[in-house]
Amino acid sequence: MNVALLKYYIGLRGMNLTQFAALLGVNRSFIYAKLRKPDSFSRSDIKLIMQKLDLTHDELLNIFFPDVLTKGNDN
């Protein structure tokens, strides 16, 4: 997961992490814990983030699955 890119999109939408947590309906500590252990984001977390930040499919992949995108280019 690219945590820096997620934070970039949050900032691009004019929010800080506290505001982002409120948008998701979770406590700020939940967001900080998830960012410390990015592999702990569930499918439902990712889907909610995509909806709330209005991310495209490519943006979502770049944030949560950057390794998947580069593995196909190892030729």
mmCIF file of C-alpha atoms in Angstrom:
data_model
loop_
_atom_site.group_PDB
_atom_site.id
_atom_site.type_symbol
_atom_site.label_atom_id
_atom_site.label_comp_id
_atom_site.label_asym_id
_atom_site.label_seq_id
_atom_site.Cartn_x
_atom_site.Cartn_y
_atom_site.Cartn_z
ATOM 1 C CA MET A 1 0.000 0.000 0.000
ATOM 2 C CA ASN A 2 1.138 3.527 -0.778
ATOM 3 C CA VAL A 3 0.245 5.441 2.413
ATOM 4 C CA ALA A 4 1.737 8.680 1.094
ATOM 5 C CA LEU A 5 -0.518 8.546 -1.958
ATOM 6 C CA LEU A 6 -3.604 7.966 0.187
ATOM 7 C CA LYS A 7 -2.668 10.980 2.307
ATOM 8 C CA TYR A 8 -2.151 12.960 -0.902
ATOM 9 C CA TYR A 9 -5.691 12.186 -2.106
ATOM 10 C CA ILE A 10 -7.107 13.012 1.312
ATOM 11 C CA GLY A 11 -5.337 16.386 1.186
ATOM 12 C CA LEU A 12 -6.389 16.908 -2.422
ATOM 13 C CA ARG A 13 -9.993 16.633 -1.244
ATOM 14 C CA GLY A 14 -9.258 19.403 1.284
ATOM 15 C CA MET A 15 -9.186 17.219 4.370
ATOM 16 C CA ASN A 16 -6.795 16.286 7.126
ATOM 17 C CA LEU A 17 -6.815 12.826 8.725
ATOM 18 C CA THR A 18 -9.236 13.872 11.460
ATOM 19 C CA GLN A 19 -11.735 15.148 8.894
ATOM 20 C CA PHE A 20 -11.204 12.035 6.800
ATOM 21 C CA ALA A 21 -11.964 9.818 9.788
ATOM 22 C CA ALA A 22 -15.170 11.770 10.418
ATOM 23 C CA LEU A 23 -16.140 11.354 6.751
ATOM 24 C CA LEU A 24 -15.726 7.607 7.111
ATOM 25 C CA GLY A 25 -17.629 7.593 10.393
ATOM 26 C CA VAL A 26 -14.716 6.225 12.413
ATOM 27 C CA ASN A 27 -12.493 7.474 15.183
ATOM 28 C CA ARG A 28 -9.249 9.210 14.244
ATOM 29 C CA SER A 29 -7.280 6.539 16.114
ATOM 30 C CA PHE A 30 -8.768 3.924 13.762
ATOM 31 C CA ILE A 31 -7.258 5.721 10.765
ATOM 32 C CA TYR A 32 -3.866 6.130 12.410
ATOM 33 C CA ALA A 33 -3.807 2.449 13.382
ATOM 34 C CA LYS A 34 -4.683 1.394 9.836
ATOM 35 C CA LEU A 35 -1.986 3.640 8.381
ATOM 36 C CA ARG A 36 0.607 2.094 10.706
ATOM 37 C CA LYS A 37 -0.436 -1.377 9.498
ATOM 38 C CA PRO A 38 -1.700 -0.770 5.959
ATOM 39 C CA ASP A 39 -2.308 -4.462 5.309
ATOM 40 C CA SER A 40 -5.074 -4.309 7.917
ATOM 41 C CA PHE A 41 -7.457 -2.405 5.613
ATOM 42 C CA SER A 42 -10.397 -4.668 4.838
ATOM 43 C CA ARG A 43 -12.223 -4.868 1.529
ATOM 44 C CA SER A 44 -15.080 -2.886 3.021
ATOM 45 C CA ASP A 45 -12.627 -0.225 4.280
ATOM 46 C CA ILE A 46 -11.144 0.089 0.803
ATOM 47 C CA LYS A 47 -14.561 0.260 -0.858
ATOM 48 C CA LEU A 48 -15.714 2.969 1.557
ATOM 49 C CA ILE A 49 -12.524 4.982 1.020
ATOM 50 C CA MET A 50 -12.956 4.725 -2.743
ATOM 51 C CA GLN A 51 -16.520 6.002 -2.500
ATOM 52 C CA LYS A 52 -15.864 8.788 -0.010
ATOM 53 C CA LEU A 53 -12.769 10.105 -1.816
ATOM 54 C CA ASP A 54 -14.383 9.582 -5.233
ATOM 55 C CA LEU A 55 -11.360 7.629 -6.434
ATOM 56 C CA THR A 56 -11.106 6.123 -9.887
ATOM 57 C CA HIS A 57 -10.299 2.460 -10.274
ATOM 58 C CA ASP A 58 -6.710 3.321 -11.280
ATOM 59 C CA GLU A 59 -6.276 5.654 -8.298
ATOM 60 C CA LEU A 60 -7.518 2.903 -6.007
ATOM 61 C CA LEU A 61 -5.085 0.392 -7.496
ATOM 62 C CA ASN A 62 -2.187 2.839 -7.220
ATOM 63 C CA ILE A 63 -2.923 3.389 -3.528
ATOM 64 C CA PHE A 64 -3.810 -0.075 -2.285
ATOM 65 C CA PHE A 65 -2.205 -2.445 -4.808
ATOM 66 C CA PRO A 66 0.856 -0.729 -6.338
ATOM 67 C CA ASP A 67 2.798 -4.020 -6.509
ATOM 68 C CA VAL A 68 0.122 -5.585 -8.699
ATOM 69 C CA LEU A 69 0.576 -2.821 -11.253
ATOM 70 C CA THR A 70 4.354 -3.196 -11.481
ATOM 71 C CA LYS A 71 4.542 -7.013 -11.514
ATOM 72 C CA GLY A 72 3.134 -7.183 -15.021
ATOM 73 C CA ASN A 73 5.908 -4.905 -16.306
ATOM 74 C CA ASP A 74 8.881 -7.092 -15.315
ATOM 75 C CA ASN A 75 9.529 -8.244 -18.909
#
